[in-house]
Amino acid sequence: MEKKDKCTAILLAAGKGTRMGSGVPKQFMNILDKPVLYYSLKCFQDSELIDDVIIVTAKDMISYCKKNIVSHFDFTKVKEVTPGGAERYDSVYEGLKLCEDADYVYIHDGARPFITEEMLLRGYKEVKAVGACVAGVPSKDTIKLTDHEGLVKETPDRNAVWIIQTPQIFRYSTIRHAYDKLQSQKKDGITDDAMVLEKMEGHPVRVFMGDYRNIKITTAEDLDAAEIFAGKTKKM
Ligand code: CTP
Ligand code: MG
């Protein structure tokens, strides 16, 4: 594959994992015998597309992360391990400030272990074409929107409903501009990077096919599924 653009991955690992309720933040818990964060790092390390990686984590986890993950598994593409902020968008901004030389950025949740090279490639094609794209899978379930009392207001057409994942991939200048603008705005309810573009820029964002295994580890039962998925890939 011919590739001349510089692609940086920003790997988010500064969350507290409140919904998991474990002592150790979920990105550092083990799936089989390796930390959650190991799996996506391994994919970036082995990828033809990714040139370097910035890990964003809590200040008091930086040395642990450098020693027990980056050095221990010899992840040579990691160029920085940097402190994050209170909210996900704060952590993303910290990462963005450290990769001004990138043409494209892959923003990825460290809590999603099961990305694949194929997925990174699909995203690369889309970001080259559109400048902004996010991984997602068509919803298998019917989705209903409700009011505050739990009464159904609307049922969107299932064919148009996607469950959104990461990586979310952007032309660097586009996402940086949107995040710069966001700093002076109200940020309520922003849960992903595409929303920053939707809110700030009105820039088109395309959804590309992620993977049904690309789950986010959020609550305890996700770890059960993750062990099965990790076991399967090990055998392949
Ligand atoms: N994240 C981050 N900085 C924050 C909040 C979240 O880097 N201030 C990261 C998490 O580490 C995770 C990803 O963003 O990899 C998605 O967030 P989420 O699943 O919500 O993780 P947590 O915020 O840790 O979990 P919870 O919301 O249950 O507290
Ligand atoms: Mg969170």
GROMACS .gro file of C-alpha atoms and ligand atoms in nm:
model
  266
    1MET     CA    1   0.000   0.000   0.000
    2GLU     CA    2   0.124   0.344  -0.086
    3LYS     CA    3   0.089   0.589   0.199
    4LYS     CA    4   0.256   0.924   0.239
    5ASP     CA    5   0.036   1.089   0.498
    6LYS     CA    6   0.125   1.095   0.862
    7CYS     CA    7  -0.131   0.917   1.081
    8THR     CA    8  -0.126   0.956   1.458
    9ALA     CA    9  -0.342   0.760   1.700
   10ILE     CA   10  -0.466   0.933   2.015
   11LEU     CA   11  -0.547   0.659   2.261
   12LEU     CA   12  -0.776   0.772   2.543
   13ALA     CA   13  -0.714   0.615   2.881
   14ALA     CA   14  -0.782   0.893   3.130
   15GLY     CA   15  -1.133   0.786   3.234
   16LYS     CA   16  -1.223   0.674   3.585
   17GLY     CA   17  -1.452   0.389   3.489
   18THR     CA   18  -1.734   0.495   3.723
   19ARG     CA   19  -1.986   0.257   3.565
   20MET     CA   20  -1.750  -0.039   3.603
   21GLY     CA   21  -1.703   0.045   3.970
   22SER     CA   22  -1.374  -0.143   3.998
   23GLY     CA   23  -1.070  -0.031   4.198
   24VAL     CA   24  -0.840  -0.026   3.898
   25PRO     CA   25  -0.966   0.186   3.604
   26LYS     CA   26  -1.113  -0.052   3.346
   27GLN     CA   27  -0.850   0.021   3.076
   28PHE     CA   28  -0.588  -0.131   3.308
   29MET     CA   29  -0.791  -0.437   3.410
   30ASN     CA   30  -0.694  -0.767   3.250
   31ILE     CA   31  -0.866  -0.955   2.969
   32LEU     CA   32  -0.720  -1.305   2.982
   33ASP     CA   33  -0.362  -1.221   3.084
   34LYS     CA   34  -0.322  -0.874   2.933
   35PRO     CA   35  -0.449  -0.525   3.018
   36VAL     CA   36  -0.744  -0.390   2.817
   37LEU     CA   37  -0.520  -0.114   2.681
   38TYR     CA   38  -0.271  -0.369   2.545
   39TYR     CA   39  -0.504  -0.493   2.271
   40SER     CA   40  -0.566  -0.169   2.082
   41LEU     CA   41  -0.202  -0.065   2.128
   42LYS     CA   42  -0.093  -0.392   1.971
   43CYS     CA   43  -0.314  -0.323   1.668
   44PHE     CA   44  -0.170   0.028   1.627
   45GLN     CA   45   0.187  -0.099   1.678
   46ASP     CA   46   0.145  -0.362   1.405
   47SER     CA   47  -0.049  -0.137   1.167
   48GLU     CA   48   0.093  -0.028   0.833
   49LEU     CA   49  -0.106   0.293   0.860
   50ILE     CA   50  -0.027   0.426   1.204
   51ASP     CA   51   0.301   0.617   1.242
   52ASP     CA   52   0.287   0.704   1.611
   53VAL     CA   53   0.065   0.690   1.917
   54ILE     CA   54  -0.012   0.937   2.196
   55ILE     CA   55  -0.157   0.784   2.512
   56VAL     CA   56  -0.366   1.017   2.726
   57THR     CA   57  -0.408   0.894   3.082
   58ALA     CA   58  -0.457   1.017   3.439
   59LYS     CA   59  -0.157   1.200   3.581
   60ASP     CA   60  -0.101   0.939   3.853
   61MET     CA   61  -0.109   0.653   3.597
   62ILE     CA   62   0.158   0.791   3.362
   63SER     CA   63   0.457   0.613   3.511
   64TYR     CA   64   0.261   0.287   3.549
   65CYS     CA   65   0.152   0.310   3.188
   66LYS     CA   66   0.504   0.380   3.059
   67LYS     CA   67   0.663   0.102   3.256
   68ASN     CA   68   0.404  -0.173   3.273
   69ILE     CA   69   0.251  -0.130   2.929
   70VAL     CA   70   0.463   0.072   2.683
   71SER     CA   71   0.807  -0.060   2.786
   72HIS     CA   72   0.689  -0.400   2.901
   73PHE     CA   73   0.530  -0.485   2.564
   74ASP     CA   74   0.783  -0.283   2.363
   75PHE     CA   75   0.529  -0.051   2.200
   76THR     CA   76   0.787   0.158   2.016
   77LYS     CA   77   0.533   0.374   1.831
   78VAL     CA   78   0.422   0.545   2.153
   79LYS     CA   79   0.582   0.887   2.143
   80GLU     CA   80   0.408   1.046   2.443
   81VAL     CA   81   0.212   0.947   2.751
   82THR     CA   82   0.041   1.264   2.861
   83PRO     CA   83  -0.208   1.370   3.130
   84GLY     CA   84  -0.576   1.395   3.034
   85GLY     CA   85  -0.856   1.615   3.164
   86ALA     CA   86  -1.182   1.588   3.354
   87GLU     CA   87  -1.400   1.496   3.054
   88ARG     CA   88  -1.331   1.289   2.745
   89TYR     CA   89  -1.323   1.599   2.523
   90ASP     CA   90  -1.060   1.754   2.756
   91SER     CA   91  -0.843   1.445   2.717
   92VAL     CA   92  -0.884   1.452   2.338
   93TYR     CA   93  -0.774   1.816   2.331
   94GLU     CA   94  -0.459   1.734   2.528
   95GLY     CA   95  -0.376   1.469   2.268
   96LEU     CA   96  -0.452   1.698   1.974
   97LYS     CA   97  -0.210   1.961   2.105
   98LEU     CA   98   0.073   1.708   2.083
   99CYS     CA   99   0.039   1.599   1.721
  100GLU     CA  100   0.043   1.913   1.510
  101ASP     CA  101   0.256   1.737   1.252
  102ALA     CA  102  -0.014   1.476   1.176
  103ASP     CA  103  -0.216   1.475   0.854
  104TYR     CA  104  -0.481   1.246   1.003
  105VAL     CA  105  -0.567   1.149   1.361
  106TYR     CA  106  -0.728   0.827   1.478
  107ILE     CA  107  -0.901   0.911   1.808
  108HIS     CA  108  -0.970   0.588   1.992
  109ASP     CA  109  -1.116   0.480   2.327
  110GLY     CA  110  -0.863   0.274   2.520
  111ALA     CA  111  -1.164   0.089   2.658
  112ARG     CA  112  -1.224  -0.067   2.310
  113PRO     CA  113  -0.972  -0.348   2.277
  114PHE     CA  114  -1.088  -0.517   1.957
  115ILE     CA  115  -0.999  -0.296   1.664
  116THR     CA  116  -0.850  -0.452   1.353
  117GLU     CA  117  -0.619  -0.343   1.074
  118GLU     CA  118  -0.906  -0.389   0.826
  119MET     CA  119  -1.112  -0.139   1.021
  120LEU     CA  120  -0.824   0.112   1.028
  121LEU     CA  121  -0.790   0.074   0.650
  122ARG     CA  122  -1.161   0.120   0.587
  123GLY     CA  123  -1.145   0.440   0.792
  124TYR     CA  124  -0.838   0.562   0.606
  125LYS     CA  125  -1.018   0.540   0.273
  126GLU     CA  126  -1.315   0.735   0.409
  127VAL     CA  127  -1.115   1.005   0.582
  128LYS     CA  128  -0.918   1.065   0.261
  129ALA     CA  129  -1.249   1.111   0.080
  130VAL     CA  130  -1.456   1.304   0.336
  131GLY     CA  131  -1.214   1.439   0.599
  132ALA     CA  132  -1.412   1.300   0.892
  133CYS     CA  133  -1.545   0.952   0.964
  134VAL     CA  134  -1.644   0.730   1.253
  135ALA     CA  135  -1.666   0.353   1.296
  136GLY     CA  136  -2.012   0.215   1.359
  137VAL     CA  137  -2.234  -0.089   1.315
  138PRO     CA  138  -2.598  -0.102   1.203
  139SER     CA  139  -2.823  -0.142   1.505
  140LYS     CA  140  -2.956  -0.495   1.539
  141ASP     CA  141  -3.221  -0.375   1.779
  142THR     CA  142  -3.511  -0.139   1.729
  143ILE     CA  143  -3.430   0.197   1.887
  144LYS     CA  144  -3.696   0.413   2.056
  145LEU     CA  145  -3.668   0.771   2.170
  146THR     CA  146  -3.860   0.846   2.490
  147ASP     CA  147  -3.956   1.150   2.695
  148HIS     CA  148  -3.854   1.202   3.059
  149GLU     CA  149  -4.136   0.979   3.181
  150GLY     CA  150  -4.023   0.689   2.965
  151LEU     CA  151  -4.307   0.730   2.716
  152VAL     CA  152  -4.218   0.649   2.357
  153LYS     CA  153  -4.198   0.955   2.136
  154GLU     CA  154  -4.054   0.815   1.817
  155THR     CA  155  -3.907   0.504   1.651
  156PRO     CA  156  -3.636   0.593   1.401
  157ASP     CA  157  -3.610   0.380   1.088
  158ARG     CA  158  -3.377   0.099   1.191
  159ASN     CA  159  -3.199   0.104   0.857
  160ALA     CA  160  -3.070   0.451   0.939
  161VAL     CA  161  -2.961   0.374   1.296
  162TRP     CA  162  -2.595   0.308   1.363
  163ILE     CA  163  -2.425   0.226   1.691
  164ILE     CA  164  -2.120   0.449   1.695
  165GLN     CA  165  -1.778   0.325   1.798
  166THR     CA  166  -1.421   0.446   1.772
  167PRO     CA  167  -1.180   0.500   1.602
  168GLN     CA  168  -1.309   0.837   1.487
  169ILE     CA  169  -1.076   0.964   1.218
  170PHE     CA  170  -1.023   1.319   1.102
  171ARG     CA  171  -0.807   1.542   0.891
  172TYR     CA  172  -0.593   1.703   1.161
  173SER     CA  173  -0.662   2.064   1.067
  174THR     CA  174  -1.040   2.002   1.062
  175ILE     CA  175  -1.069   1.844   1.405
  176ARG     CA  176  -0.814   2.078   1.562
  177HIS     CA  177  -1.006   2.379   1.440
  178ALA     CA  178  -1.332   2.242   1.580
  179TYR     CA  179  -1.178   2.161   1.919
  180ASP     CA  180  -1.012   2.505   1.936
  181LYS     CA  181  -1.351   2.663   1.877
  182LEU     CA  182  -1.517   2.435   2.133
  183GLN     CA  183  -1.300   2.573   2.414
  184SER     CA  184  -1.508   2.889   2.438
  185GLN     CA  185  -1.846   2.710   2.418
  186LYS     CA  186  -2.083   2.517   2.642
  187LYS     CA  187  -1.988   2.152   2.618
  188ASP     CA  188  -2.289   1.978   2.778
  189GLY     CA  189  -2.370   1.636   2.639
  190ILE     CA  190  -2.068   1.594   2.410
  191THR     CA  191  -1.980   1.226   2.414
  192ASP     CA  192  -1.776   1.180   2.098
  193ASP     CA  193  -1.560   1.367   1.850
  194ALA     CA  194  -1.805   1.364   1.563
  195MET     CA  195  -2.042   1.567   1.784
  196VAL     CA  196  -1.779   1.838   1.812
  197LEU     CA  197  -1.772   1.868   1.434
  198GLU     CA  198  -2.152   1.851   1.412
  199LYS     CA  199  -2.183   2.126   1.673
  200MET     CA  200  -1.900   2.355   1.568
  201GLU     CA  201  -1.857   2.319   1.198
  202GLY     CA  202  -2.148   2.156   1.024
  203HIS     CA  203  -1.883   1.943   0.855
  204PRO     CA  204  -1.999   1.612   0.701
  205VAL     CA  205  -1.905   1.300   0.895
  206ARG     CA  206  -1.933   0.959   0.732
  207VAL     CA  207  -1.996   0.634   0.919
  208PHE     CA  208  -1.789   0.336   0.807
  209MET     CA  209  -1.831  -0.027   0.906
  210GLY     CA  210  -1.674  -0.102   1.242
  211ASP     CA  211  -1.712  -0.445   1.394
  212TYR     CA  212  -1.971  -0.604   1.625
  213ARG     CA  213  -1.680  -0.723   1.840
  214ASN     CA  214  -1.550  -0.367   1.878
  215ILE     CA  215  -1.732  -0.325   2.209
  216LYS     CA  216  -1.651  -0.065   2.471
  217ILE     CA  217  -1.573  -0.214   2.807
  218THR     CA  218  -1.817  -0.023   3.026
  219THR     CA  219  -1.973  -0.259   3.282
  220ALA     CA  220  -1.875  -0.597   3.429
  221GLU     CA  221  -2.061  -0.811   3.173
  222ASP     CA  222  -1.858  -0.653   2.892
  223LEU     CA  223  -1.550  -0.820   3.042
  224ASP     CA  224  -1.714  -1.161   3.004
  225ALA     CA  225  -1.775  -1.097   2.634
  226ALA     CA  226  -1.423  -0.956   2.598
  227GLU     CA  227  -1.265  -1.275   2.735
  228ILE     CA  228  -1.447  -1.478   2.472
  229PHE     CA  229  -1.345  -1.242   2.190
  230ALA     CA  230  -0.983  -1.230   2.308
  231GLY     CA  231  -0.973  -1.609   2.330
  232LYS     CA  232  -1.104  -1.643   1.973
  233THR     CA  233  -0.846  -1.403   1.824
  234LYS     CA  234  -0.570  -1.583   2.011
  235LYS     CA  235  -0.661  -1.906   1.830
  236MET     CA  236  -0.672  -1.742   1.485
  237CTP     N1  237  -1.173   0.906   2.881
  237CTP     C1  238  -1.062   0.992   2.893
  237CTP     N2  239  -1.072   1.103   2.972
  237CTP     C2  240  -1.184   1.130   3.041
  237CTP     C3  241  -1.297   1.044   3.028
  237CTP     C4  242  -1.288   0.932   2.947
  237CTP     O1  243  -0.958   0.966   2.832
  237CTP     N3  244  -1.187   1.237   3.119
  237CTP     C5  245  -1.160   0.785   2.798
  237CTP     C6  246  -1.183   0.656   2.877
  237CTP     O2  247  -1.062   0.615   2.942
  237CTP     C7  248  -1.231   0.560   2.772
  237CTP     C8  249  -1.300   0.650   2.668
  237CTP     O3  250  -1.260   0.784   2.700
  237CTP     O4  251  -1.125   0.492   2.708
  237CTP     C9  252  -1.451   0.634   2.669
  237CTP     O5  253  -1.504   0.677   2.793
  237CTP     P1  254  -1.596   0.592   2.890
  237CTP     O6  255  -1.626   0.459   2.833
  237CTP     O7  256  -1.707   0.681   2.934
  237CTP     O8  257  -1.493   0.563   3.012
  237CTP     P2  258  -1.494   0.623   3.157
  237CTP     O9  259  -1.526   0.768   3.151
  237CTP    O10  260  -1.367   0.580   3.220
  237CTP    O11  261  -1.614   0.542   3.225
  237CTP     P3  262  -1.740   0.600   3.305
  237CTP    O12  263  -1.809   0.696   3.210
  237CTP    O13  264  -1.821   0.481   3.341
  237CTP    O14  265  -1.682   0.671   3.424
  238MG      MG  266  -1.716   0.837   3.075
   0.00000   0.00000   0.00000
